[in-house]
Amino acid sequence: MGRLLISAARAWCVNTQEDLHGKEERISVITSKEQAQPVKTVKEKRQAATHSSEWGWMPALTLVSSFGLMVISVANMRWRVNAGGATMMFWVGLMVIYLPFALRMAFPDVSRKERIALVIVLAMTLYAVKLLNSPISFKNFDELLHLRTANDIIQTGTQFTYHPVLPISPFYPGMENIVSALNQIGGLNIYWSGVILVGMARVVLVICLYMFYMRVSGSERLAGVATMLYMANPSFLYFDAMFSYESLALPFAGLALFAITRWLYARHNRPFSLMLVMAIAMGAVIVTHHLTTYAMLAILTLWAVVDTAHKSVFKNNDRPHIGWTPALFAIVLAVIWMLFVAPTTVSYLMPEINDALAKMFSFISGESSGRVLFSTELGEKAPLIEQISGYAAVLLIMILLALGLLQIWKRHLKNIPLIMLGIGAVGYPVSQAFRLVQINADIPGRSVEFIFVALALVMALGLTDYLLSSSKPNEMQGYWIAAAICSVIFVGSAAVGWKPLPPGPYLVSASTRSVDEQSVVTAQWFQDRLGPNNRIAADRINGVLMVAYGHQYQVTLSEDWIPIPDIFMSSWIGPEEGFVLWEGQVEYLVVDKRLSTGLPYLGFYFEQSETGAFQYTEPLSPEVLAKFDRMSKVSRLYDNGNIRIYDVRGLWNEP
């Protein structure tokens, strides 16, 4: 597979714009020395430019981005000690990283070699921003869930082992299989295997997107600007940098798009190697992530529909047609996988979709109130700079979307892939409407990275045609304005998108800020002393740590239909609570005294469906959490000062 990918990429890189459209183009910027010489082909001029400019601004911009990372590192240090000014330093650091790259991409006379190098450096620099938040271990909730799946594959040597918290994860084990291979062959632990894999995947993603955009648009600069705008989507900075199956599935989907366009625009016989790359990439997406699979199917199906309609309207159009073969091939593979391997996918996704649609209709009809934007569950408002940049980003995206669609309508009605992307980009305002509604499924956050595949190129088209046209005077001013627009979209999208809490002291039910060494050591002690797969009950964070690091089975309300939160919140364990323990066959309880030190940052202590969720006005009572110490049939097995482990089998398993 590796040789096939390398050969396909090499074949792509040696092709020129002449190969793309079967024509020779003229270089827009010609020096006075070149004017006195005979006109050269694009290939000759590009080779001369590459030889003379080498890497262009890339070394200098790499140094500048390193300075931006240093600023963000200092901001993280200040957050950890509760010092002031950290938030402003963080956003300044992001702007220092992104703005120079956006400026350079606006220039017309940048070689392909430099553009590709720039998108790689920027992608990896932004990945380092995520790693600086948690540099030595996984802390995000989703990462811990996939850590359990990877551990299961390594320890059991089998696929599809039941996951007590995220049952769908083992049925899409593409990422975990690669990580387990790196662990067993290379000797790397899961954390570093995951860090390396996700980093390599991001490089593949941005290169494939650049190649895809260049093939569709026929412009190196447009492809570079579009790739920059894709990296400005709200999920790129953090969510798609996590150890999660989407972080690997997206690059495979990008590879599939690159292979399809390379195959589609092949001037002579379409090589079998590219067809094989397409098939492998599609198959890899299908076995890695369900949502990315459906996004890929949507793009391919839409492409086929537009292609079919376009042929009936423009009967003499000589452009290549994709037809239905790629879409049907991917649909068949996806259906086979879902029916025979992952039939639980439908039951996993449908409740979330139904909930989102029901709450949207309720909001439209006025039966329910909307969601408070830029506010946590505790009512804390985001910093003003984040609110302003967030609104500005959405406004600029909508403006560029309109301008790009107008350009497609005026000038590109014969470009089938571009029409397809224009239609797909319209999904952005539709998805953003769900931000106004309080729903369990984060539809805007979980769909934007897919919509931006289309949206980025449409926005780049509007931006370049209205600001970067060579016919306009004062080009340098246009470059700066274009770079500023891209940077505002990047910062604003990062503000409205998912992001971990800044580093700092422990917070109650606050995801990454609730994961500390005490909790991890407790989970590891549990497995070492009591073995794996014991049935335990715990709060949200300690529970997932017990599942990931302790390899335990967490009994939950959402998966087992056992009202576990009532056990912790009741003032005493009576017959009713004892029946709950018996029904769930709960053997051990993990009680964290720190739950009584504050309100839950996420709005709940155990699960979203617990009694009182999102309505707490005071923390849990310390006396209620300590009630197990006063019960004769309960044994305290572990106590590190904050976290205690109790054996509660005596409450329900009497002889």
XYZ file of C-alpha atoms in Angstrom:
655
model
C 0.000 0.000 0.000
C 2.821 2.382 0.909
C 4.468 1.998 -2.502
C 1.170 2.600 -4.246
C 0.553 5.805 -2.289
C 4.087 7.047 -2.892
C 3.898 6.335 -6.612
C 0.509 8.031 -6.887
C 1.746 11.090 -4.988
C 4.902 11.251 -7.097
C 2.854 11.033 -10.273
C 0.738 13.894 -9.025
C 3.645 16.139 -8.125
C 5.356 15.853 -11.507
C 2.168 16.812 -13.364
C 1.642 20.468 -14.166
C -1.276 22.717 -14.865
C -0.791 21.714 -18.489
C -1.705 18.164 -17.481
C -4.711 19.401 -15.512
C -6.491 21.086 -18.373
C -4.529 20.054 -21.431
C -3.304 23.605 -21.989
C -0.244 25.724 -21.406
C -0.713 28.685 -19.095
C 1.338 31.874 -18.777
C 3.033 32.842 -15.540
C 1.328 35.960 -14.212
C 4.492 37.491 -12.778
C 7.390 37.768 -15.261
C 10.652 39.527 -14.523
C 12.205 41.987 -16.957
C 14.938 39.472 -17.781
C 12.336 36.823 -18.681
C 10.485 39.259 -20.950
C 13.462 39.426 -23.279
C 13.551 35.641 -23.620
C 11.266 33.326 -25.581
C 8.063 32.329 -23.777
C 8.565 29.176 -21.746
C 6.119 26.520 -20.714
C 4.700 26.349 -17.210
C 6.918 23.364 -16.437
C 10.125 25.156 -17.436
C 9.271 28.329 -15.537
C 8.210 26.424 -12.443
C 11.479 24.474 -12.448
C 13.453 27.731 -12.762
C 11.446 29.405 -10.007
C 11.842 26.414 -7.720
C 15.589 26.298 -8.322
C 16.051 30.001 -7.580
C 13.655 30.428 -4.647
C 14.141 27.028 -3.007
C 11.868 27.051 0.054
C 10.891 30.727 -0.088
C 9.532 32.034 3.218
C 9.162 28.599 4.772
C 12.276 28.686 7.033
C 11.458 32.174 8.315
C 7.797 31.333 8.931
C 8.807 28.175 10.767
C 10.877 30.320 13.119
C 7.976 32.747 13.593
C 5.575 29.897 14.359
C 8.033 28.598 16.956
C 7.860 31.978 18.650
C 4.064 31.724 18.641
C 4.323 28.319 20.305
C 6.591 29.819 22.950
C 3.975 32.486 23.704
C 1.294 29.794 24.062
C 3.598 27.774 26.339
C 4.018 30.787 28.600
C 0.235 31.252 28.597
C -0.212 27.623 29.700
C 2.290 28.147 32.517
C 0.426 31.240 33.696
C -2.872 29.364 33.609
C -1.405 26.623 35.799
C -0.507 29.135 38.524
C -3.654 31.262 38.075
C -1.652 34.262 36.833
C -3.316 37.006 34.815
C -3.034 37.714 31.107
C -2.880 34.072 30.028
C -5.996 34.183 27.854
C -4.812 37.175 25.838
C -1.357 35.628 25.426
C -2.900 32.427 24.105
C -4.896 34.172 21.385
C -1.957 36.404 20.466
C 0.193 33.282 20.120
C -2.355 31.690 17.775
C -2.456 34.833 15.646
C 1.350 34.964 15.497
C 1.330 31.400 14.187
C -1.458 31.666 11.629
C -1.317 35.193 10.165
C 2.121 35.006 8.436
C 1.204 31.724 6.723
C -2.091 33.201 5.508
C -0.235 36.238 4.160
C 2.289 34.157 2.256
C -0.433 31.969 0.734
C -2.054 35.085 -0.748
C 0.995 35.748 -2.933
C 0.673 34.524 -6.541
C 4.342 33.714 -7.218
C 4.820 30.947 -4.655
C 6.021 27.567 -5.857
C 4.096 24.379 -5.207
C 7.024 23.096 -3.182
C 6.834 26.054 -0.808
C 3.037 25.988 -0.529
C 2.977 22.322 0.420
C 5.797 22.867 2.912
C 3.864 25.776 4.455
C 0.638 23.817 4.949
C 2.610 20.966 6.542
C 4.481 23.276 8.924
C 1.291 25.088 9.919
C -0.647 21.864 10.454
C 2.070 20.445 12.706
C 2.493 23.721 14.605
C -1.220 23.789 15.385
C -0.966 20.144 16.427
C 1.753 21.159 18.875
C -0.698 23.674 20.397
C -2.965 20.781 21.310
C -0.094 18.703 22.670
C 1.068 21.554 24.898
C -2.282 21.408 26.702
C -1.613 17.807 27.765
C 1.956 16.838 26.820
C 2.447 13.525 28.633
C -0.875 11.658 28.647
C -4.383 11.514 27.242
C -6.856 13.591 29.244
C -9.790 14.306 26.964
C -12.850 12.168 27.589
C -13.009 10.790 24.029
C -9.296 9.978 24.085
C -9.716 7.935 27.258
C -12.562 5.981 25.658
C -10.408 5.033 22.677
C -7.515 4.245 24.978
C -9.677 1.429 26.395
C -10.360 0.040 22.897
C -6.646 0.063 22.070
C -5.823 -1.651 25.358
C -8.419 -4.344 24.655
C -6.873 -5.133 21.260
C -3.361 -5.270 22.712
C -4.255 -7.379 25.755
C -6.725 -9.793 24.155
C -5.357 -9.929 20.609
C -8.931 -9.869 19.284
C -11.299 -7.366 17.684
C -14.716 -6.128 18.774
C -14.322 -6.591 22.538
C -17.243 -5.012 24.383
C -16.709 -1.431 25.525
C -18.744 -0.570 28.663
C -18.998 3.192 28.009
C -18.705 3.575 24.213
C -19.993 0.296 22.717
C -19.679 1.595 19.148
C -15.911 2.151 19.381
C -14.736 -1.489 19.003
C -16.680 -1.837 15.741
C -14.573 0.906 14.110
C -11.058 -0.161 15.166
C -8.993 1.269 12.314
C -7.045 3.711 14.480
C -6.616 1.349 17.415
C -5.298 -1.431 15.156
C -2.507 0.798 13.849
C -1.674 1.970 17.369
C -1.544 -1.599 18.658
C 0.818 -2.488 15.799
C 3.107 0.413 16.699
C 2.960 -0.693 20.318
C 3.783 -4.334 19.681
C 6.277 -3.922 16.833
C 7.948 -0.648 17.773
C 7.685 -0.899 21.554
C 6.026 2.521 21.885
C 3.378 2.990 24.536
C -0.147 3.829 23.433
C 0.211 7.544 24.133
C 3.252 8.104 21.924
C 1.943 5.713 19.285
C -1.239 7.772 19.146
C 0.632 11.082 19.059
C 2.771 9.938 16.123
C -0.172 8.424 14.236
C -2.400 11.486 14.553
C 0.484 13.780 13.597
C 1.226 11.790 10.442
C -2.481 11.690 9.637
C -2.717 15.483 9.778
C 0.148 15.787 7.303
C -1.630 13.413 4.918
C -4.890 15.355 5.321
C -3.529 18.793 4.444
C -1.455 17.497 1.512
C -4.399 15.588 0.045
C -6.737 18.544 0.481
C -4.236 20.841 -1.215
C -3.900 18.419 -4.129
C -7.682 17.993 -4.345
C -8.320 21.740 -4.338
C -5.620 22.348 -6.937
C -7.017 19.687 -9.227
C -10.592 21.012 -8.934
C -9.728 24.702 -9.253
C -6.660 24.564 -11.512
C -4.915 27.170 -9.333
C -1.995 26.732 -6.955
C -2.828 29.904 -5.040
C -6.518 29.060 -4.734
C -5.570 25.614 -3.429
C -3.223 27.132 -0.849
C -5.774 29.667 0.392
C -8.477 26.970 0.546
C -6.236 24.675 2.596
C -5.486 27.548 4.966
C -9.218 28.175 5.365
C -9.859 24.490 5.993
C -7.359 24.613 8.852
C -9.466 27.485 10.217
C -12.460 25.221 10.806
C -13.541 24.993 14.484
C -12.545 21.331 14.861
C -9.069 21.416 13.333
C -7.144 22.922 16.241
C -8.238 20.519 18.975
C -11.029 18.091 18.179
C -9.457 16.526 15.091
C -6.075 16.481 16.814
C -7.288 14.128 19.529
C -6.633 10.424 19.830
C -10.029 9.665 18.301
C -11.220 7.729 15.282
C -12.234 10.828 13.309
C -8.657 12.140 13.435
C -7.559 9.202 11.279
C -10.698 8.748 9.181
C -10.628 12.322 7.845
C -7.143 11.934 6.278
C -8.239 8.663 4.662
C -11.276 10.476 3.232
C -8.973 13.216 1.956
C -6.782 10.566 0.334
C -9.849 9.109 -1.360
C -10.788 12.511 -2.790
C -7.235 13.080 -4.006
C -7.113 9.658 -5.694
C -10.524 10.182 -7.310
C -9.603 13.530 -8.830
C -6.189 12.245 -9.938
C -7.922 9.286 -11.582
C -10.674 11.475 -13.019
C -8.311 13.923 -14.704
C -5.836 11.334 -15.992
C -5.121 12.305 -19.591
C -4.678 8.800 -20.951
C -5.573 5.415 -19.509
C -6.705 5.616 -15.924
C -4.109 3.609 -13.966
C -5.175 0.627 -11.896
C -2.923 1.774 -9.044
C -5.100 4.848 -8.479
C -8.232 2.706 -8.453
C -6.594 0.530 -5.829
C -5.666 3.562 -3.732
C -9.283 4.767 -3.962
C -10.616 1.406 -2.825
C -8.161 1.117 0.063
C -8.790 4.672 1.245
C -12.569 4.235 1.158
C -12.326 0.931 2.984
C -10.076 2.506 5.619
C -12.624 5.265 6.241
C -15.459 2.748 6.598
C -13.652 0.626 9.206
C -12.402 3.665 11.145
C -15.313 6.066 11.752
C -19.038 6.017 11.086
C -19.682 9.776 10.728
C -16.755 10.291 8.356
C -18.081 7.364 6.327
C -21.473 9.011 5.943
C -19.881 12.355 5.078
C -17.791 10.637 2.383
C -20.881 8.890 1.006
C -22.732 12.208 0.942
C -19.941 13.904 -1.033
C -19.612 11.070 -3.547
C -23.383 10.752 -4.003
C -23.814 14.497 -4.434
C -20.950 14.494 -6.924
C -22.602 11.713 -8.936
C -25.980 13.481 -8.912
C -24.465 16.776 -10.060
C -22.467 14.941 -12.714
C -25.572 13.206 -14.047
C -27.591 16.425 -14.113
C -24.717 18.337 -15.678
C -24.413 15.884 -18.566
C -28.093 16.300 -19.382
C -27.800 20.112 -19.423
C -24.385 20.573 -21.062
C -24.454 17.773 -23.591
C -21.268 18.893 -25.356
C -19.202 19.409 -22.219
C -15.864 17.647 -22.754
C -14.879 17.660 -19.076
C -14.360 14.247 -17.412
C -17.318 12.712 -15.597
C -17.111 10.745 -12.386
C -20.294 8.740 -12.843
C -21.774 6.561 -10.107
C -19.022 3.960 -9.746
C -17.101 5.486 -6.780
C -20.309 6.342 -4.886
C -21.879 2.911 -5.399
C -18.653 1.157 -4.468
C -18.399 3.107 -1.195
C -22.106 2.614 -0.415
C -21.862 -1.145 -0.891
C -18.796 -1.391 1.355
C -20.429 0.753 4.047
C -23.659 -1.260 4.008
C -21.771 -4.553 4.228
C -19.745 -3.294 7.210
C -22.787 -1.939 9.003
C -24.928 -5.040 8.452
C -22.362 -7.710 9.235
C -19.941 -6.002 11.642
C -21.460 -2.873 13.183
C -25.271 -3.221 13.208
C -25.443 -1.226 16.450
C -24.444 1.941 14.554
C -28.063 2.804 13.751
C -29.265 2.382 17.340
C -26.282 4.446 18.508
C -26.851 7.411 16.179
C -30.631 7.579 15.729
C -31.528 8.689 19.291
C -29.123 11.617 18.988
C -30.499 12.625 15.586
C -34.107 12.330 16.746
C -33.337 14.375 19.865
C -31.704 17.125 17.816
C -34.574 17.332 15.317
C -37.233 17.266 18.046
C -35.570 20.077 19.983
C -35.062 22.115 16.827
C -38.775 21.855 15.976
C -39.625 22.689 19.566
C -37.410 25.759 19.397
C -38.882 26.918 16.092
C -42.424 26.521 17.400
C -41.578 28.518 20.511
C -42.170 25.643 22.931
C -38.619 25.729 24.285
C -36.022 28.399 24.869
C -32.764 28.585 22.987
C -29.221 28.031 24.074
C -27.163 30.813 25.639
C -24.171 31.298 23.362
C -20.623 31.592 24.762
C -21.784 30.400 28.184
C -20.876 27.357 30.287
C -23.401 25.233 32.149
C -22.537 27.217 35.280
C -23.423 30.465 33.532
C -19.834 31.660 33.102
C -19.421 33.810 29.996
C -16.502 33.417 27.618
C -13.980 36.283 27.450
C -15.135 39.223 25.353
C -12.394 38.683 22.765
C -13.705 35.170 22.114
C -17.279 36.370 21.728
C -16.359 39.163 19.306
C -14.064 36.964 17.213
C -16.661 34.171 17.152
C -19.411 36.386 15.769
C -16.967 38.026 13.333
C -15.829 34.627 12.039
C -19.357 33.444 11.316
C -20.192 36.745 9.581
C -17.073 36.601 7.388
C -17.723 32.960 6.505
C -21.258 33.793 5.384
C -20.026 36.730 3.276
C -17.268 34.699 1.593
C -19.709 31.825 1.039
C -22.081 34.159 -0.804
C -19.257 35.652 -2.887
C -17.890 32.228 -3.760
C -21.302 30.905 -4.803
C -21.784 33.995 -6.960
C -18.475 33.322 -8.723
C -19.436 29.696 -9.351
C -22.725 30.853 -10.866
C -21.066 33.461 -13.070
C -17.900 31.724 -14.239
C -17.708 28.039 -13.304
C -20.956 26.362 -14.345
C -18.995 23.832 -16.388
C -16.785 22.784 -13.474
C -18.694 19.794 -12.059
C -16.642 19.249 -8.858
C -16.800 22.964 -8.055
C -20.592 22.993 -8.460
C -20.775 19.964 -6.166
C -18.656 21.717 -3.541
C -20.788 24.847 -3.820
C -23.933 22.867 -3.052
C -22.205 21.109 -0.152
C -21.024 24.424 1.300
C -24.647 25.541 1.720
C -24.839 23.038 4.564
C -22.848 25.439 6.759
C -25.651 27.896 7.617
C -28.010 24.955 8.123
C -25.660 23.330 10.637
C -25.090 26.603 12.474
C -28.805 26.910 13.182
C -28.439 24.033 15.635
C -26.108 26.187 17.756
C -29.194 28.060 18.909
C -30.741 24.914 20.404
C -29.732 23.021 23.562
C -29.238 19.474 22.271
C -27.295 16.459 23.461
C -25.598 15.874 20.106
C -23.241 18.651 19.038
C -24.366 18.711 15.408
C -22.571 21.969 14.470
C -19.352 20.787 16.114
C -19.480 17.264 14.688
C -20.366 18.278 11.111
C -18.332 21.417 10.489
C -15.077 19.610 9.677
C -16.876 17.755 6.863
C -18.742 20.798 5.543
C -15.492 22.793 5.500
C -14.075 20.441 2.858
C -16.499 22.111 0.457
C -16.813 25.450 2.236
C -13.067 26.188 2.285
C -12.694 26.140 -1.498
C -15.884 28.158 -2.053
C -14.704 30.796 0.441
C -11.246 30.840 -1.155
C -12.864 31.406 -4.532
C -14.774 34.433 -3.229
C -11.709 35.747 -1.406
C -9.268 35.457 -4.316
C -11.629 36.778 -6.976
C -12.555 39.882 -4.997
C -9.345 40.664 -3.116
C -6.455 38.909 -4.836
C -7.202 39.554 -8.497
C -4.044 40.634 -10.310
C -6.017 43.324 -12.111
C -6.650 45.251 -8.907
C -4.268 48.043 -7.814
C -2.306 48.038 -4.575
C -1.965 44.240 -4.452
C 0.000 44.190 -1.199
C -2.859 45.807 0.619
C -5.152 43.105 -0.765
C -2.792 40.398 0.483
C -2.858 41.817 4.005
C -6.633 42.140 4.010
C -7.031 38.565 2.789
C -4.619 37.299 5.461
C -6.458 39.274 8.146
C -9.815 37.821 7.062
C -8.442 34.269 7.169
C -6.919 34.931 10.598
C -10.155 36.304 12.055
C -11.994 33.230 10.768
C -9.314 31.005 12.308
C -9.338 32.652 15.740
C -13.113 33.032 15.806
C -13.676 29.429 14.770
C -11.278 28.257 17.473
C -13.298 30.311 19.963
C -16.670 28.791 18.999
C -15.357 25.270 18.431
C -14.643 22.531 20.915
C -11.527 23.134 22.985
C -10.200 21.732 26.252
C -10.115 23.839 29.356
C -6.836 25.680 29.940
C -4.341 23.850 32.179
C -4.801 24.519 35.854
C -5.891 23.169 39.244
C -8.544 20.522 39.725
C -12.149 21.393 38.859
C -15.243 19.308 39.570
C -16.601 17.372 36.572
C -14.552 19.425 34.127
C -13.129 16.820 31.752
C -9.385 17.514 31.345
C -9.223 19.612 34.536
C -10.614 16.683 36.540
C -7.956 14.221 35.354
C -4.893 14.264 37.584
C -2.212 11.901 38.831
C -4.250 10.858 41.874
C -7.110 9.583 39.715
C -4.848 7.771 37.232
C -2.804 6.100 39.995
C -6.026 4.987 41.683
C -7.252 3.340 38.475
C -3.924 1.573 37.953
C -3.904 0.380 41.587
C -7.381 -1.043 41.087
C -6.297 -3.244 38.188
C -3.054 -4.308 39.859
C -4.721 -5.336 43.138
C -8.253 -6.356 42.179
C -7.824 -7.412 38.573
C -9.732 -6.281 35.443
C -13.427 -6.293 34.560
C -14.860 -5.773 38.029
C -18.252 -4.070 38.058
C -17.762 -0.606 39.492
C -19.723 2.630 39.890
C -18.144 6.085 39.936
C -18.579 9.679 38.842
C -18.087 10.593 35.180
C -14.347 11.266 35.235
C -13.192 8.604 37.699
C -15.431 6.137 35.912
C -13.836 6.656 32.511
C -10.365 6.502 34.097
C -11.291 3.188 35.715
C -12.423 1.949 32.300
C -9.367 3.243 30.407
C -6.492 2.719 32.863
C -8.019 0.217 35.273
C -9.716 -1.921 32.625
C -12.899 -2.141 34.705
C -16.564 -2.381 33.757
C -18.432 0.780 34.710
C -22.133 0.313 35.396
C -24.035 3.326 34.037
C -27.558 4.572 33.583
C -27.107 5.207 29.868
C -25.807 1.732 28.966
C -27.122 -0.558 31.731
C -30.304 1.325 32.704
C -29.234 1.235 36.342
C -29.812 4.521 38.287
C -26.301 4.614 39.705
C -26.298 8.380 40.538
C -28.979 7.724 43.173
C -26.532 5.531 45.129
C -24.104 8.421 45.579
C -26.699 11.144 46.154
C -28.895 9.314 48.655
C -28.300 10.144 52.307
C -28.310 6.431 53.189
C -28.316 3.022 51.504
C -31.699 1.502 52.213
C -33.584 -1.425 50.636
C -34.293 0.553 47.451
C -30.638 1.509 46.945
C -29.595 -2.023 47.832
C -31.867 -3.330 45.089
C -30.180 -0.970 42.611
C -26.767 -2.344 43.601
C -28.061 -5.913 43.266
C -29.689 -5.217 39.899
C -26.441 -3.744 38.570
C -24.295 -6.382 40.334
C -22.102 -3.489 41.512
C -19.072 -4.784 43.405
C -17.078 -1.615 44.109
C -17.781 2.097 44.445
C -15.249 4.809 43.673
C -16.026 7.934 45.719
C -14.180 11.207 45.135
C -14.560 13.608 48.070
C -13.667 16.513 45.792
C -17.147 16.319 44.238
C -18.337 18.227 47.313
C -15.951 21.141 46.687
C -17.837 22.787 43.838
C -20.601 22.700 41.270
C -20.034 20.442 38.244
C -18.451 22.433 35.424
C -20.294 20.347 32.807
C -23.598 20.620 34.665
C -23.663 17.038 35.988
C -21.553 14.794 38.226
C -22.306 11.352 36.817
C -24.456 11.436 33.663
C -26.526 13.974 31.765
C -29.733 12.132 32.666
C -29.139 12.201 36.433
C -31.658 13.882 38.705
C -30.813 17.570 39.040
C -28.463 17.716 36.051
C -27.834 21.273 34.795
C -29.853 22.648 37.715
C -27.476 22.347 40.676
C -27.260 25.364 42.933
C -24.985 23.837 45.582
C -22.362 21.036 45.608
C -22.951 17.521 46.858
C -22.893 17.153 50.628
C -19.599 15.809 52.094
C -21.627 13.839 54.670
C -23.603 12.114 51.920
C -20.406 11.062 50.114
C -18.913 9.798 53.409
C -21.927 7.653 54.365
C -20.227 4.433 53.260
C -17.677 4.788 56.082
C -20.540 4.344 58.574
C -21.892 1.100 57.119
C -20.905 -2.169 58.728
C -21.298 -4.241 55.552
C -19.045 -1.967 53.492
C -15.245 -2.308 53.410
C -12.956 0.582 52.531
C -10.136 -0.879 50.422
C -8.306 2.241 49.306
C -7.932 5.851 50.425
C -5.474 8.406 49.040
C -6.978 11.362 50.855
C -9.415 12.342 48.131
C -10.492 9.133 46.407
C -11.810 6.091 48.243
C -12.712 2.638 46.967
C -15.397 0.642 48.772
C -16.341 -3.031 48.519
C -20.165 -2.961 48.633
C -20.928 -6.589 47.823
C -21.985 -7.100 51.437
C -24.951 -4.767 50.904
C -26.625 -7.027 48.368
C -24.733 -10.324 48.106
C -25.641 -11.840 51.455
C -25.424 -15.650 51.813
